């Protein structure tokens, strides 16, 4: 598709700082590699058809984005501040990356954790 053509090899940065500074890219710590950000689709049908990256469509914002914490490795999962690898939470007999719970004990810490 035309969109795949535009996305091809955009993210060739060799360091995480440059990679994450580009909103079209995503750093994968386990692979030590910068990759094209998944789920960049302009319409709902294309978005939900991409099951590789667990894309989800926002009916409110009319945008496609990767579901949070959908990493397949513990290294990538734990490198994301909002996620944690949970061996007790299993899917198909395998440990799963989950959204890290907010366990702050005061309101200011909670609000500062975005």
mmCIF file of N, CA, C and O in Angstrom, residues 61-106:
data_model
loop_
_atom_site.group_PDB
_atom_site.id
_atom_site.type_symbol
_atom_site.label_atom_id
_atom_site.label_comp_id
_atom_site.label_asym_id
_atom_site.label_seq_id
_atom_site.Cartn_x
_atom_site.Cartn_y
_atom_site.Cartn_z
ATOM 1 N N UNK A 61 -10.835 10.051 19.201
ATOM 2 C CA UNK A 61 -9.792 10.841 18.540
ATOM 3 C C UNK A 61 -9.616 10.513 17.057
ATOM 4 O O UNK A 61 -8.882 11.206 16.364
ATOM 5 N N UNK A 62 -10.246 9.421 16.620
ATOM 6 C CA UNK A 62 -10.099 8.959 15.228
ATOM 7 C C UNK A 62 -8.625 8.708 14.906
ATOM 8 O O UNK A 62 -8.103 9.125 13.879
ATOM 9 N N UNK A 63 -7.943 8.007 15.843
ATOM 10 C CA UNK A 63 -6.532 7.680 15.656
ATOM 11 C C UNK A 63 -6.293 6.204 15.974
ATOM 12 O O UNK A 63 -7.032 5.585 16.733
ATOM 13 N N UNK A 64 -5.229 5.704 15.417
ATOM 14 C CA UNK A 64 -4.808 4.329 15.645
ATOM 15 C C UNK A 64 -3.547 4.363 16.503
ATOM 16 O O UNK A 64 -2.659 5.183 16.265
ATOM 17 N N UNK A 65 -3.475 3.479 17.485
ATOM 18 C CA UNK A 65 -2.280 3.417 18.313
ATOM 19 C C UNK A 65 -2.058 1.988 18.790
ATOM 20 O O UNK A 65 -2.965 1.164 18.788
ATOM 21 N N UNK A 66 -0.837 1.733 19.195
ATOM 22 C CA UNK A 66 -0.482 0.418 19.725
ATOM 23 C C UNK A 66 -1.055 0.293 21.131
ATOM 24 O O UNK A 66 -0.968 1.229 21.927
ATOM 25 N N UNK A 67 -1.651 -0.859 21.424
ATOM 26 C CA UNK A 67 -2.156 -1.069 22.785
ATOM 27 C C UNK A 67 -0.970 -1.007 23.740
ATOM 28 O O UNK A 67 0.107 -1.522 23.440
ATOM 29 N N UNK A 68 -1.164 -0.375 24.883
ATOM 30 C CA UNK A 68 -0.051 -0.260 25.824
ATOM 31 C C UNK A 68 0.420 -1.631 26.307
ATOM 32 O O UNK A 68 -0.384 -2.544 26.476
ATOM 33 N N UNK A 69 1.711 -1.743 26.492
ATOM 34 C CA UNK A 69 2.331 -2.937 27.066
ATOM 35 C C UNK A 69 2.033 -4.212 26.275
ATOM 36 O O UNK A 69 1.732 -5.256 26.850
ATOM 37 N N UNK A 70 2.176 -4.126 24.980
ATOM 38 C CA UNK A 70 1.942 -5.307 24.147
ATOM 39 C C UNK A 70 3.260 -5.934 23.675
ATOM 40 O O UNK A 70 3.333 -6.542 22.627
ATOM 41 N N UNK A 71 4.307 -5.769 24.483
ATOM 42 C CA UNK A 71 5.625 -6.304 24.151
ATOM 43 C C UNK A 71 5.649 -7.823 24.323
ATOM 44 O O UNK A 71 4.936 -8.374 25.157
ATOM 45 N N UNK A 72 6.536 -8.476 23.566
ATOM 46 C CA UNK A 72 6.642 -9.934 23.623
ATOM 47 C C UNK A 72 7.844 -10.424 24.411
ATOM 48 O O UNK A 72 7.992 -11.624 24.619
ATOM 49 N N UNK A 73 8.707 -9.513 24.834
ATOM 50 C CA UNK A 73 9.878 -9.925 25.619
ATOM 51 C C UNK A 73 9.916 -9.147 26.931
ATOM 52 O O UNK A 73 9.441 -8.010 27.004
ATOM 53 N N UNK A 74 10.500 -9.761 27.951
ATOM 54 C CA UNK A 74 10.587 -9.099 29.254
ATOM 55 C C UNK A 74 11.470 -7.862 29.178
ATOM 56 O O UNK A 74 11.193 -6.859 29.828
ATOM 57 N N UNK A 75 12.529 -7.909 28.354
ATOM 58 C CA UNK A 75 13.433 -6.758 28.260
ATOM 59 C C UNK A 75 12.712 -5.538 27.682
ATOM 60 O O UNK A 75 12.819 -4.440 28.231
ATOM 61 N N UNK A 76 11.981 -5.720 26.586
ATOM 62 C CA UNK A 76 11.249 -4.604 25.992
ATOM 63 C C UNK A 76 10.155 -4.123 26.938
ATOM 64 O O UNK A 76 9.936 -2.922 27.099
ATOM 65 N N UNK A 77 9.477 -5.057 27.573
ATOM 66 C CA UNK A 77 8.395 -4.715 28.493
ATOM 67 C C UNK A 77 8.913 -3.881 29.659
ATOM 68 O O UNK A 77 8.389 -2.808 29.954
ATOM 69 N N UNK A 78 9.934 -4.369 30.330
ATOM 70 C CA UNK A 78 10.460 -3.692 31.521
ATOM 71 C C UNK A 78 11.184 -2.389 31.185
ATOM 72 O O UNK A 78 11.373 -1.547 32.054
ATOM 73 N N UNK A 79 11.571 -2.203 29.926
ATOM 74 C CA UNK A 79 12.210 -0.947 29.515
ATOM 75 C C UNK A 79 11.193 0.183 29.396
ATOM 76 O O UNK A 79 11.554 1.357 29.405
ATOM 77 N N UNK A 80 9.921 -0.169 29.304
ATOM 78 C CA UNK A 80 8.843 0.823 29.226
ATOM 79 C C UNK A 80 8.383 1.121 30.648
ATOM 80 O O UNK A 80 7.917 0.239 31.368
ATOM 81 N N UNK A 81 8.526 2.376 31.081
ATOM 82 C CA UNK A 81 8.210 2.754 32.461
ATOM 83 C C UNK A 81 6.783 2.428 32.888
ATOM 84 O O UNK A 81 6.513 2.272 34.072
ATOM 85 N N UNK A 82 5.872 2.340 31.937
ATOM 86 C CA UNK A 82 4.473 2.075 32.278
ATOM 87 C C UNK A 82 4.101 0.609 32.281
ATOM 88 O O UNK A 82 2.948 0.258 32.492
ATOM 89 N N UNK A 83 5.092 -0.268 32.056
ATOM 90 C CA UNK A 83 4.801 -1.701 31.928
ATOM 91 C C UNK A 83 5.641 -2.535 32.884
ATOM 92 O O UNK A 83 6.666 -2.084 33.375
ATOM 93 N N UNK A 84 5.192 -3.770 33.100
ATOM 94 C CA UNK A 84 6.003 -4.736 33.858
ATOM 95 C C UNK A 84 5.732 -6.135 33.338
ATOM 96 O O UNK A 84 4.613 -6.462 32.928
ATOM 97 N N UNK A 85 6.790 -6.957 33.314
ATOM 98 C CA UNK A 85 6.687 -8.345 32.894
ATOM 99 C C UNK A 85 6.149 -9.128 34.082
ATOM 100 O O UNK A 85 6.700 -9.074 35.162
ATOM 101 N N UNK A 86 5.052 -9.818 33.891
ATOM 102 C CA UNK A 86 4.381 -10.497 34.993
ATOM 103 C C UNK A 86 4.265 -11.984 34.704
ATOM 104 O O UNK A 86 3.446 -12.419 33.896
ATOM 105 N N UNK A 87 5.095 -12.787 35.391
ATOM 106 C CA UNK A 87 5.092 -14.236 35.196
ATOM 107 C C UNK A 87 3.817 -14.878 35.738
ATOM 108 O O UNK A 87 3.449 -15.973 35.334
ATOM 109 N N UNK A 88 3.115 -14.172 36.643
ATOM 110 C CA UNK A 88 1.881 -14.738 37.200
ATOM 111 C C UNK A 88 0.683 -14.489 36.295
ATOM 112 O O UNK A 88 -0.344 -15.143 36.428
ATOM 113 N N UNK A 89 0.814 -13.543 35.383
ATOM 114 C CA UNK A 89 -0.263 -13.239 34.442
ATOM 115 C C UNK A 89 0.079 -13.933 33.129
ATOM 116 O O UNK A 89 0.938 -13.479 32.389
ATOM 117 N N UNK A 90 -0.588 -15.025 32.842
ATOM 118 C CA UNK A 90 -0.223 -15.842 31.693
ATOM 119 C C UNK A 90 -1.272 -15.805 30.593
ATOM 120 O O UNK A 90 -2.464 -15.712 30.862
ATOM 121 N N UNK A 91 -0.762 -15.853 29.370
ATOM 122 C CA UNK A 91 -1.624 -15.943 28.199
ATOM 123 C C UNK A 91 -1.051 -17.041 27.318
ATOM 124 O O UNK A 91 0.116 -16.994 26.950
ATOM 125 N N UNK A 92 -1.843 -18.038 27.012
ATOM 126 C CA UNK A 92 -1.382 -19.207 26.239
ATOM 127 C C UNK A 92 -0.173 -19.870 26.887
ATOM 128 O O UNK A 92 0.755 -20.309 26.204
ATOM 129 N N UNK A 93 -0.166 -19.910 28.216
ATOM 130 C CA UNK A 93 0.916 -20.568 28.941
ATOM 131 C C UNK A 93 2.212 -19.789 29.016
ATOM 132 O O UNK A 93 3.220 -20.301 29.468
ATOM 133 N N UNK A 94 2.219 -18.527 28.578
ATOM 134 C CA UNK A 94 3.426 -17.708 28.598
ATOM 135 C C UNK A 94 3.210 -16.477 29.465
ATOM 136 O O UNK A 94 2.104 -15.958 29.539
ATOM 137 N N UNK A 95 4.291 -16.009 30.098
ATOM 138 C CA UNK A 95 4.218 -14.774 30.885
ATOM 139 C C UNK A 95 3.821 -13.635 29.962
ATOM 140 O O UNK A 95 3.993 -13.693 28.748
ATOM 141 N N UNK A 96 3.292 -12.583 30.558
ATOM 142 C CA UNK A 96 2.725 -11.495 29.758
ATOM 143 C C UNK A 96 3.195 -10.135 30.266
ATOM 144 O O UNK A 96 3.426 -9.947 31.455
ATOM 145 N N UNK A 97 3.294 -9.198 29.341
ATOM 146 C CA UNK A 97 3.604 -7.817 29.687
ATOM 147 C C UNK A 97 2.293 -7.138 30.083
ATOM 148 O O UNK A 97 1.310 -7.205 29.346
ATOM 149 N N UNK A 98 2.277 -6.512 31.250
ATOM 150 C CA UNK A 98 1.058 -5.883 31.746
ATOM 151 C C UNK A 98 1.298 -4.408 32.065
ATOM 152 O O UNK A 98 2.442 -3.974 32.240
ATOM 153 N N UNK A 99 0.224 -3.661 32.152
ATOM 154 C CA UNK A 99 0.315 -2.253 32.539
ATOM 155 C C UNK A 99 0.657 -2.198 34.025
ATOM 156 O O UNK A 99 0.016 -2.852 34.846
ATOM 157 N N UNK A 100 1.685 -1.430 34.339
ATOM 158 C CA UNK A 100 2.134 -1.311 35.726
ATOM 159 C C UNK A 100 1.075 -0.582 36.542
ATOM 160 O O UNK A 100 0.604 0.480 36.145
ATOM 161 N N UNK A 101 0.692 -1.154 37.671
ATOM 162 C CA UNK A 101 -0.313 -0.472 38.497
ATOM 163 C C UNK A 101 0.259 0.758 39.178
ATOM 164 O O UNK A 101 1.465 0.857 39.395
ATOM 165 N N UNK A 102 -0.596 1.698 39.489
ATOM 166 C CA UNK A 102 -0.186 2.891 40.228
ATOM 167 C C UNK A 102 -0.329 2.595 41.714
ATOM 168 O O UNK A 102 -1.433 2.414 42.202
ATOM 169 N N UNK A 103 0.793 2.538 42.402
ATOM 170 C CA UNK A 103 0.784 2.182 43.824
ATOM 171 C C UNK A 103 1.307 3.312 44.702
ATOM 172 O O UNK A 103 1.833 3.096 45.770
ATOM 173 N N UNK A 104 1.142 4.545 44.224
ATOM 174 C CA UNK A 104 1.631 5.691 44.995
ATOM 175 C C UNK A 104 0.792 5.871 46.254
ATOM 176 O O UNK A 104 -0.399 5.578 46.274
ATOM 177 N N UNK A 105 1.453 6.374 47.277
ATOM 178 C CA UNK A 105 0.762 6.561 48.550
ATOM 179 C C UNK A 105 0.305 7.995 48.787
ATOM 180 O O UNK A 105 -0.374 8.264 49.769
ATOM 181 N N UNK A 106 0.698 8.908 47.896
ATOM 182 C CA UNK A 106 0.177 10.259 48.055
ATOM 183 C C UNK A 106 -0.246 10.831 46.695
ATOM 184 O O UNK A 106 0.219 10.395 45.641
#
